[in-house]
Amino acid sequence: MTYVQNLSVSMLGAALIALGTGQIAQAVLLIESESAVVNLDAKEVLFTINFNRVPDFFTVDQVGRQADSFQYFIDADGELPVFRGSPYYSELESIIRGEEIHVAGDVRIRDVFSIGASEPNSGGWGKIRGSVPYSLDGTVLKFSAPLEFIGDSDGLFSYQLELYEFGGISDLLGDKKSTIASVPEPNFALAALTFGALSVGLRRKRKHKSAPSLINQYGSIKA
């Protein structure tokens, strides 16, 4: 079955689940745009997702699945494709779990492999590496995470982003790479103008100091 067929079946499944839970039918949650921009000075990455509609992170069904959720699969090595090896997720360093927002109101980041019994709400993934707050302004979601939380050090990582509706995949964006935030170039024109202004000021100050004093010339000045 092709990717398009798989996605169509998953979207149909999500719609049927929504109907089965009595939720009001609405547009399938999709990714309009997204980015992962790294600030190397701060050692953190800003994730941004623009959805096609406002997501619902707090309604859950009978088995605790969010109405809308997302998940990032992070490969700190920056290799592509993201899913490779055996098992196919063996090269991943971390999982960013938007599926757990309804639990504590934050975005949790987990290890890939669990050790021992799974933690509650983990979805079968590993222990929590850290959690971060998020902001939702209409359809735009943003959150920043330390590179340490996702298991990266140089800011050059690859990832895959998936969206879900009550556990069924609704959209997928695969094999993406992070972007390093550019450092603004110095404004040489402004620097030159400032230097020129300072130079003129210094010349005027020196000229003022070197001008002969009227008192020195004529001995005294009477009112």
XYZ file of N, CA, C and O in Angstrom, residues 47-223:
708
model
N 10.587 25.466 17.847
C 9.704 24.736 16.944
C 8.443 25.561 16.714
O 7.859 26.093 17.662
N 8.021 25.645 15.453
C 6.797 26.370 15.103
C 5.975 25.517 14.151
O 6.515 24.969 13.190
N 4.683 25.397 14.447
C 3.752 24.717 13.534
C 2.571 25.640 13.291
O 1.961 26.140 14.236
N 2.257 25.861 12.031
C 1.044 26.588 11.660
C 0.042 25.561 11.132
O 0.254 24.967 10.073
N -1.039 25.326 11.886
C -2.059 24.357 11.497
C -3.085 24.997 10.564
O -3.168 26.220 10.456
N -3.889 24.161 9.947
C -4.962 24.679 9.089
C -6.176 25.127 9.891
O -7.048 25.817 9.360
N -6.235 24.753 11.145
C -7.314 25.178 12.045
C -6.780 25.164 13.472
O -5.676 24.670 13.738
N -7.566 25.726 14.392
C -7.155 25.744 15.802
C -7.230 24.321 16.363
O -8.284 23.676 16.285
N -6.132 23.795 16.905
C -6.158 22.431 17.442
C -6.795 22.365 18.829
O -6.821 23.359 19.559
N -7.300 21.189 19.175
C -7.890 20.935 20.486
C -6.997 19.931 21.209
O -7.011 18.736 20.909
N -6.215 20.419 22.179
C -5.273 19.563 22.883
C -5.826 18.987 24.195
O -5.120 18.228 24.867
N -7.056 19.330 24.559
C -7.521 18.945 25.884
C -8.734 18.017 25.897
O -9.024 17.399 26.908
N -9.452 17.904 24.791
C -10.521 16.910 24.712
C -9.889 15.536 24.493
O -8.994 15.389 23.663
N -10.339 14.548 25.251
C -9.821 13.180 25.101
C -10.978 12.206 24.935
O -12.114 12.492 25.335
N -10.665 11.056 24.328
C -11.704 10.026 24.180
C -11.670 9.067 25.359
O -10.983 9.300 26.358
N -12.425 7.946 25.257
C -12.568 7.016 26.375
C -11.258 6.364 26.792
O -11.119 5.908 27.937
N -10.296 6.305 25.898
C -9.016 5.667 26.229
C -7.900 6.696 26.419
O -6.721 6.349 26.436
N -8.260 7.974 26.553
C -7.290 8.998 26.890
C -6.522 9.595 25.749
O -5.505 10.274 25.965
N -6.983 9.408 24.514
C -6.285 9.993 23.378
C -6.811 11.395 23.101
O -8.014 11.617 23.096
N -5.872 12.316 22.838
C -6.255 13.701 22.565
C -7.012 13.826 21.257
O -6.761 13.083 20.302
N -7.899 14.825 21.222
C -8.596 15.118 19.971
C -7.586 15.463 18.883
O -7.676 14.977 17.751
N -6.626 16.315 19.202
C -5.555 16.698 18.268
C -4.217 16.584 18.986
O -4.094 16.963 20.158
N -3.230 16.095 18.292
C -1.896 16.007 18.886
C -0.842 15.970 17.790
O -1.164 15.848 16.602
N 0.409 16.066 18.222
C 1.530 16.025 17.275
C 2.689 15.286 17.932
O 2.736 15.119 19.152
N 3.639 14.891 17.103
C 4.810 14.184 17.602
C 5.989 14.411 16.659
O 5.844 14.261 15.442
N 7.129 14.806 17.235
C 8.370 14.939 16.474
C 9.261 13.739 16.761
O 9.458 13.357 17.913
N 9.847 13.172 15.707
C 10.828 12.105 15.828
C 12.185 12.719 15.496
O 12.400 13.167 14.366
N 13.110 12.744 16.468
C 14.367 13.472 16.332
C 15.553 12.529 16.135
O 15.772 11.605 16.927
N 16.326 12.780 15.075
C 17.595 12.102 14.847
C 18.699 13.148 14.985
O 18.868 14.005 14.118
N 19.443 13.090 16.099
C 20.447 14.111 16.387
C 21.605 14.092 15.402
O 22.313 15.096 15.255
N 21.819 12.986 14.707
C 22.913 12.900 13.745
C 22.627 13.678 12.465
O 23.537 13.922 11.662
N 21.367 14.033 12.249
C 21.004 14.800 11.057
C 20.960 13.985 9.784
O 20.951 14.543 8.687
N 20.921 12.660 9.910
C 20.913 11.802 8.723
C 19.502 11.664 8.151
O 18.509 11.863 8.842
N 19.441 11.317 6.868
C 18.178 11.045 6.190
C 18.268 9.697 5.477
O 19.353 9.345 4.979
N 17.187 8.930 5.414
C 15.890 9.222 6.006
C 15.934 9.108 7.533
O 16.836 8.472 8.094
N 14.968 9.733 8.183
C 14.910 9.717 9.639
C 14.686 8.299 10.147
O 15.345 7.856 11.089
N 13.736 7.588 9.542
C 13.452 6.216 9.950
C 14.305 5.264 9.116
O 14.122 5.136 7.907
N 15.233 4.593 9.782
C 16.109 3.642 9.115
C 16.636 2.675 10.182
O 16.423 2.875 11.370
N 17.335 1.673 9.756
C 17.875 0.711 10.700
C 16.838 -0.318 11.097
O 15.734 -0.378 10.559
N 17.178 -1.141 12.053
C 16.276 -2.193 12.539
C 16.351 -2.254 14.070
O 17.418 -2.521 14.635
N 15.250 -1.971 14.794
C 13.960 -1.546 14.240
C 14.072 -0.179 13.548
O 15.076 0.511 13.717
N 13.049 0.188 12.798
C 13.143 1.348 11.917
C 13.344 2.658 12.661
O 13.747 3.650 12.065
N 13.095 2.698 13.976
C 13.305 3.924 14.739
C 14.557 3.836 15.612
O 14.753 4.638 16.529
N 15.450 2.903 15.325
C 16.613 2.673 16.183
C 17.620 3.810 16.151
O 18.452 3.938 17.049
N 17.588 4.669 15.116
C 18.540 5.768 15.007
C 18.048 7.049 15.668
O 18.744 8.063 15.678
N 16.852 7.019 16.222
C 16.297 8.221 16.842
C 16.889 8.461 18.224
O 17.236 7.521 18.940
N 17.006 9.748 18.601
C 17.478 10.105 19.948
C 16.337 10.436 20.893
O 16.437 10.194 22.093
N 15.278 11.053 20.381
C 14.215 11.512 21.273
C 12.889 11.646 20.531
O 12.844 11.669 19.303
N 11.826 11.731 21.322
C 10.459 11.904 20.827
C 9.851 13.116 21.521
O 9.853 13.188 22.761
N 9.354 14.061 20.763
C 8.645 15.210 21.343
C 7.159 14.905 21.279
O 6.600 14.738 20.203
N 6.520 14.854 22.459
C 5.167 14.323 22.568
C 4.121 15.409 22.818
O 3.795 15.755 23.955
N 3.537 15.930 21.745
C 2.396 16.820 21.904
C 1.151 16.077 22.345
O 0.163 16.697 22.749
N 1.198 14.758 22.303
C 0.072 13.919 22.731
C -0.188 14.025 24.230
O -1.285 13.715 24.692
N 0.789 14.504 24.994
C 0.640 14.550 26.450
C 0.308 15.935 26.985
O 0.341 16.157 28.197
N -0.034 16.870 26.118
C -0.362 18.219 26.579
C -1.543 18.198 27.548
O -1.565 18.942 28.538
N -2.514 17.344 27.304
C -3.709 17.318 28.157
C -3.400 16.858 29.580
O -4.194 17.096 30.498
N -2.242 16.226 29.784
C -1.902 15.679 31.106
C -1.474 16.786 32.061
O -1.959 16.873 33.185
N -0.523 17.629 31.630
C 0.019 18.659 32.519
C 0.131 20.025 31.854
O 0.700 20.945 32.441
N -0.365 20.158 30.618
C -0.351 21.454 29.950
C 0.992 21.860 29.391
O 1.216 23.050 29.130
N 1.901 20.880 29.205
C 3.192 21.198 28.621
C 3.561 20.155 27.569
O 2.845 19.175 27.365
N 4.679 20.396 26.886
C 5.154 19.480 25.853
C 6.269 18.630 26.451
O 7.291 19.168 26.883
N 6.080 17.319 26.467
C 7.071 16.426 27.046
C 7.982 15.837 25.971
O 7.546 15.548 24.865
N 9.251 15.679 26.350
C 10.255 15.109 25.455
C 10.781 13.837 26.119
O 11.197 13.872 27.284
N 10.759 12.738 25.376
C 11.086 11.437 25.965
C 12.222 10.742 25.230
O 12.515 11.033 24.069
N 12.832 9.786 25.945
C 13.744 8.855 25.301
C 12.950 7.983 24.341
O 11.729 7.817 24.498
N 13.659 7.403 23.386
C 12.992 6.531 22.427
C 12.656 5.181 23.049
O 11.518 4.710 22.972
N 13.633 4.581 23.706
C 13.438 3.229 24.232
C 13.100 3.278 25.717
O 13.747 3.973 26.496
N 12.085 2.545 26.101
C 11.696 2.461 27.502
C 12.559 1.421 28.207
O 13.044 0.472 27.599
N 12.764 1.629 29.505
C 13.493 0.668 30.336
C 12.525 0.154 31.385
O 12.070 0.898 32.248
N 12.197 -1.119 31.284
C 11.225 -1.679 32.214
C 9.809 -1.308 31.809
O 9.515 -1.092 30.631
N 8.958 -1.202 32.808
C 7.547 -0.906 32.553
C 7.389 0.507 32.003
O 8.115 1.428 32.390
N 6.447 0.673 31.068
C 6.192 1.988 30.478
C 5.576 2.927 31.501
O 4.785 2.519 32.352
N 5.944 4.197 31.411
C 5.338 5.203 32.270
C 3.928 5.507 31.788
O 3.631 5.367 30.600
N 3.054 5.938 32.691
C 1.711 6.346 32.260
C 1.787 7.476 31.238
O 2.647 8.351 31.337
N 0.920 7.434 30.250
C 0.819 8.458 29.201
C 2.016 8.505 28.258
O 2.112 9.406 27.428
N 2.937 7.538 28.361
C 4.155 7.585 27.543
C 3.941 7.113 26.122
O 4.797 7.353 25.256
N 2.842 6.410 25.869
C 2.612 5.851 24.547
C 3.570 4.724 24.211
O 3.737 4.374 23.043
N 4.228 4.183 25.244
C 5.180 3.109 25.020
C 6.605 3.579 24.802
O 7.519 2.762 24.665
N 6.822 4.905 24.764
C 8.174 5.438 24.603
C 8.883 5.477 25.940
O 8.337 5.046 26.964
N 10.112 6.018 25.982
C 10.936 5.978 27.178
C 10.629 7.059 28.193
O 9.605 7.737 28.132
N 11.581 7.216 29.137
C 11.387 8.165 30.243
C 11.447 9.611 29.749
O 11.990 9.900 28.676
N 10.917 10.506 30.559
C 10.881 11.926 30.215
C 12.277 12.531 30.346
O 12.921 12.432 31.386
N 12.747 13.149 29.279
C 14.027 13.864 29.284
C 13.857 15.297 29.789
O 14.786 15.903 30.318
N 12.670 15.839 29.591
C 12.367 17.192 30.009
C 11.013 17.597 29.466
O 10.417 16.894 28.643
N 10.488 18.711 29.927
C 9.220 19.237 29.426
C 9.336 20.749 29.304
O 10.073 21.387 30.053
N 8.604 21.313 28.356
C 8.694 22.749 28.084
C 7.294 23.321 27.876
O 6.381 22.612 27.438
N 7.099 24.606 28.177
C 5.809 25.244 27.908
C 5.651 25.522 26.413
O 6.620 25.501 25.652
N 4.423 25.798 26.021
C 4.154 26.136 24.626
C 3.205 27.322 24.583
O 2.559 27.679 25.581
N 3.121 27.958 23.423
C 2.138 29.018 23.208
C 1.314 28.656 21.976
O 1.839 28.077 21.025
N 0.038 28.987 22.019
C -0.852 28.749 20.885
C -1.589 30.040 20.595
O -2.444 30.477 21.361
N -1.243 30.672 19.485
C -1.864 31.923 19.054
C -2.680 31.622 17.808
O -2.150 31.589 16.698
N -3.971 31.369 17.998
C -4.808 30.963 16.876
C -4.375 29.597 16.381
O -4.432 28.614 17.106
N -3.900 29.546 15.154
C -3.473 28.267 14.573
C -1.962 28.039 14.686
O -1.464 27.020 14.215
N -1.246 28.990 15.307
C 0.219 28.903 15.346
C 0.697 28.436 16.722
O 0.465 29.097 17.740
N 1.371 27.311 16.735
C 1.943 26.735 17.949
C 3.443 26.986 17.966
O 4.122 26.801 16.953
N 3.976 27.397 19.137
C 5.420 27.596 19.279
C 5.885 27.054 20.620
O 5.182 27.177 21.628
N 7.068 26.465 20.625
C 7.721 26.096 21.880
C 9.221 25.989 21.637
O 9.665 25.653 20.541
N 9.988 26.308 22.671
C 11.444 26.216 22.605
C 11.920 25.107 23.529
O 11.383 24.934 24.625
N 12.951 24.385 23.085
C 13.495 23.289 23.876
C 15.016 23.359 23.868
O 15.613 23.629 22.815
N 15.652 23.130 25.009
C 17.116 23.040 25.013
C 17.577 21.890 24.121
O 16.936 20.846 24.064
N 18.684 22.093 23.412
C 19.218 21.029 22.568
C 19.492 19.767 23.385
O 19.346 18.645 22.893
N 19.873 19.950 24.633
C 20.148 18.816 25.511
C 18.925 17.913 25.662
O 19.044 16.690 25.729
N 17.736 18.524 25.718
C 16.508 17.742 25.892
C 16.269 16.801 24.712
O 15.736 15.699 24.895
N 16.608 17.237 23.507
C 16.347 16.393 22.341
C 17.538 15.507 21.983
O 17.495 14.754 21.008
N 18.615 15.608 22.781
C 19.763 14.745 22.566
C 20.728 15.231 21.515
O 21.504 14.447 20.972
N 20.715 16.550 21.243
C 21.580 17.108 20.204
C 22.564 18.083 20.834
O 22.321 18.611 21.923
N 23.682 18.336 20.136
C 24.679 19.259 20.665
C 25.080 20.348 19.672
O 25.415 21.463 20.069
N 25.045 20.031 18.374
C 25.520 21.005 17.380
C 24.408 21.743 16.653
O 24.670 22.618 15.824
N 23.141 21.413 16.936
C 22.023 22.092 16.288
C 21.676 21.573 14.912
O 20.721 22.051 14.293
N 22.425 20.580 14.429
C 22.172 20.018 13.097
C 21.517 18.650 13.250
O 22.203 17.628 13.324
N 20.201 18.649 13.298
C 19.470 17.394 13.459
C 18.403 17.264 12.379
O 18.022 18.239 11.735
N 17.935 16.059 12.185
C 16.834 15.808 11.250
C 15.616 15.345 12.046
O 15.746 14.891 13.189
N 14.441 15.465 11.435
C 13.229 15.116 12.176
C 12.087 14.791 11.229
O 12.115 15.119 10.029
N 11.098 14.154 11.796
C 9.831 13.930 11.110
C 8.718 14.404 12.036
O 8.783 14.200 13.251
N 7.718 15.051 11.473
C 6.585 15.576 12.239
C 5.301 14.893 11.794
O 5.024 14.810 10.596
N 4.542 14.404 12.779
C 3.255 13.778 12.480
C 2.152 14.418 13.315
O 2.379 14.815 14.460
N 0.961 14.530 12.742
C -0.224 15.010 13.441
C -1.214 13.858 13.593
O -1.276 12.965 12.739
N -2.000 13.902 14.683
C -2.965 12.827 14.959
C -4.296 13.411 15.411
O -4.351 14.489 16.015
N -5.359 12.668 15.126
C -6.692 12.967 15.654
C -7.196 11.711 16.346
O -7.409 10.680 15.702
N -7.320 11.791 17.673
C -7.722 10.636 18.489
C -6.881 9.398 18.144
O -7.377 8.297 17.999
N -5.566 9.610 18.004
C -4.636 8.515 17.785
C -4.419 8.127 16.339
O -3.464 7.406 16.034
N -5.275 8.570 15.431
C -5.106 8.255 14.016
C -4.348 9.361 13.310
O -4.630 10.545 13.521
N -3.364 9.002 12.486
C -2.553 10.014 11.824
C -3.399 10.834 10.843
O -4.209 10.292 10.089
N -3.236 12.150 10.901
C -3.989 13.032 10.000
C -3.085 13.737 9.002
O -3.535 14.155 7.941
N -1.796 13.905 9.351
C -0.858 14.520 8.418
C 0.555 14.127 8.821
O 0.824 13.791 9.987
N 1.461 14.190 7.854
C 2.842 13.773 8.086
C 3.774 14.635 7.259
O 3.506 14.900 6.096
N 4.856 15.078 7.895
C 5.894 15.820 7.199
C 7.215 15.142 7.525
O 7.684 15.196 8.663
N 7.788 14.458 6.546
C 8.949 13.630 6.820
C 10.254 14.201 6.328
O 10.298 15.047 5.436
N 11.340 13.704 6.935
C 12.699 13.962 6.470
C 13.007 15.444 6.301
O 13.311 15.928 5.220
N 12.927 16.164 7.416
C 13.270 17.585 7.444
C 14.541 17.784 8.254
O 14.927 16.942 9.061
N 15.207 18.928 8.051
C 16.398 19.257 8.805
C 16.235 20.603 9.508
O 15.535 21.492 9.019
N 16.872 20.712 10.661
C 16.823 21.961 11.412
C 17.544 23.074 10.649
O 18.358 22.817 9.759
N 17.239 24.307 11.036
C 17.870 25.483 10.444
C 18.604 26.254 11.534
O 18.059 26.452 12.622
N 19.828 26.652 11.266
C 20.584 27.460 12.225
C 20.209 28.928 12.030
O 20.257 29.443 10.907
N 19.815 29.589 13.113
C 19.452 31.004 13.025
C 20.660 31.812 12.585
O 21.762 31.655 13.113
N 20.476 32.673 11.592
C 21.571 33.495 11.079
C 21.853 34.650 12.028
O 20.941 35.214 12.638
N 23.144 34.990 12.155
C 23.551 36.133 12.980
C 23.576 37.369 12.093
O 24.215 37.357 11.040
N 22.870 38.442 12.470
C 22.843 39.645 11.631
C 24.249 40.174 11.357
O 25.093 40.230 12.250
N 24.521 40.523 10.091
C 25.809 41.106 9.726
C 25.923 42.519 10.297
O 24.937 43.241 10.394
N 27.134 42.933 10.683
C 27.303 44.312 11.180
C 26.905 45.322 10.109
O 27.157 45.119 8.928
N 26.288 46.416 10.528
C 25.894 47.465 9.603
C 27.077 48.408 9.422
O 27.281 49.350 10.178
N 27.899 48.110 8.365
C 29.114 48.880 8.170
C 28.820 50.337 7.820
O 29.562 51.233 8.192
N 27.732 50.576 7.082
C 27.390 51.957 6.719
C 27.080 52.772 7.964
O 27.543 53.900 8.132
N 26.299 52.161 8.892
C 25.960 52.866 10.126
C 27.207 53.071 10.970
O 27.391 54.131 11.574
N 28.080 52.048 11.000
C 29.308 52.170 11.783
C 30.184 53.296 11.240
O 30.769 54.082 12.000
N 30.283 53.380 9.900
C 31.100 54.432 9.279
C 30.532 55.811 9.577
O 31.274 56.760 9.858
N 29.198 55.930 9.507
C 28.550 57.205 9.786
C 28.785 57.624 11.229
O 29.092 58.775 11.526
N 28.676 56.660 12.149
C 28.899 56.952 13.566
C 30.340 57.380 13.812
O 30.614 58.345 14.523
N 31.279 56.642 13.192
C 32.696 56.981 13.343
C 32.979 58.387 12.799
O 33.713 59.174 13.399
N 32.348 58.707 11.646
C 32.547 60.022 11.053
C 32.040 61.124 11.954
O 32.699 62.159 12.121
N 30.870 60.893 12.553
C 30.294 61.892 13.450
C 31.182 62.097 14.674
O 31.399 63.227 15.129
N 31.722 60.999 15.200
C 32.608 61.104 16.356
C 33.887 61.854 15.992
O 34.410 62.655 16.775
N 34.413 61.589 14.789
C 35.642 62.249 14.346
C 35.444 63.754 14.236
O 36.282 64.552 14.663
N 34.311 64.165 13.642
C 33.999 65.597 13.519
C 33.890 66.232 14.888
O 34.404 67.318 15.143
N 33.224 65.533 15.805
C 33.069 66.051 17.161
C 34.401 66.235 17.851
O 34.640 67.232 18.535
N 35.319 65.256 17.687
C 36.639 65.346 18.309
C 37.448 66.498 17.727
O 38.150 67.218 18.444
N 37.367 66.694 16.376
C 38.110 67.791 15.742
C 37.624 69.146 16.252
O 38.408 70.051 16.514
N 36.288 69.267 16.391
C 35.735 70.524 16.895
C 36.177 70.786 18.325
O 36.476 71.916 18.714
N 36.237 69.697 19.111
C 36.626 69.850 20.511
C 38.081 70.297 20.620
O 38.429 71.179 21.398
N 38.949 69.687 19.765
C 40.366 70.061 19.780
C 40.541 71.516 19.334
O 41.339 72.263 19.891
N 39.785 71.936 18.299
C 39.879 73.315 17.787
C 39.455 74.310 18.846
O 40.057 75.364 19.026
N 38.398 73.948 19.580
C 37.897 74.828 20.635
C 38.943 74.991 21.728
O 39.179 76.078 22.242
N 39.628 73.884 22.065
C 40.623 73.941 23.131
C 41.856 74.734 22.704
O 42.511 75.388 23.506
N 42.198 74.697 21.417
C 43.410 75.369 20.944
C 43.208 76.844 20.631
O 44.158 77.578 20.383
N 41.952 77.341 20.603
C 41.692 78.750 20.302
C 42.244 79.630 21.419
O 42.091 79.304 22.599
N 42.895 80.797 21.111
C 43.476 81.665 22.155
C 42.382 82.283 23.005
O 41.328 82.676 22.517
N 42.627 82.354 24.303
C 41.663 82.933 25.230
C 41.720 84.443 25.153
O 42.810 85.036 25.068
N 40.566 85.087 25.175
C 40.519 86.545 25.163
C 41.180 87.119 26.406
O 41.792 88.178 26.377
N 41.046 86.413 27.510
C 41.650 86.889 28.759
C 43.153 86.840 28.628
O 43.871 87.755 29.059
N 43.688 85.793 27.993
C 45.130 85.707 27.820
C 45.647 86.794 26.859
O 46.752 87.297 27.009
N 44.828 87.153 25.840
C 45.240 88.139 24.854
C 45.282 89.554 25.427
O 46.209 90.322 25.191
N 44.258 89.912 26.141
C 44.105 91.298 26.549
C 44.263 91.523 28.051
O 44.034 92.594 28.568
N 44.605 90.479 28.774
C 44.854 90.634 30.198
C 43.608 90.475 31.001
O 43.546 89.706 31.950
N 42.547 91.209 30.666
C 41.284 91.080 31.399
C 40.188 91.639 30.539
O 40.422 92.370 29.588
N 38.969 91.295 30.903
C 37.796 91.791 30.199
C 36.920 92.484 31.223
O 36.559 91.896 32.249
N 36.608 93.758 30.943
C 35.762 94.510 31.858
C 34.325 94.479 31.398
O 34.055 94.495 30.218
N 33.460 94.518 32.363
C 32.043 94.499 32.036
C 31.655 95.851 31.463
O 32.216 96.875 31.876
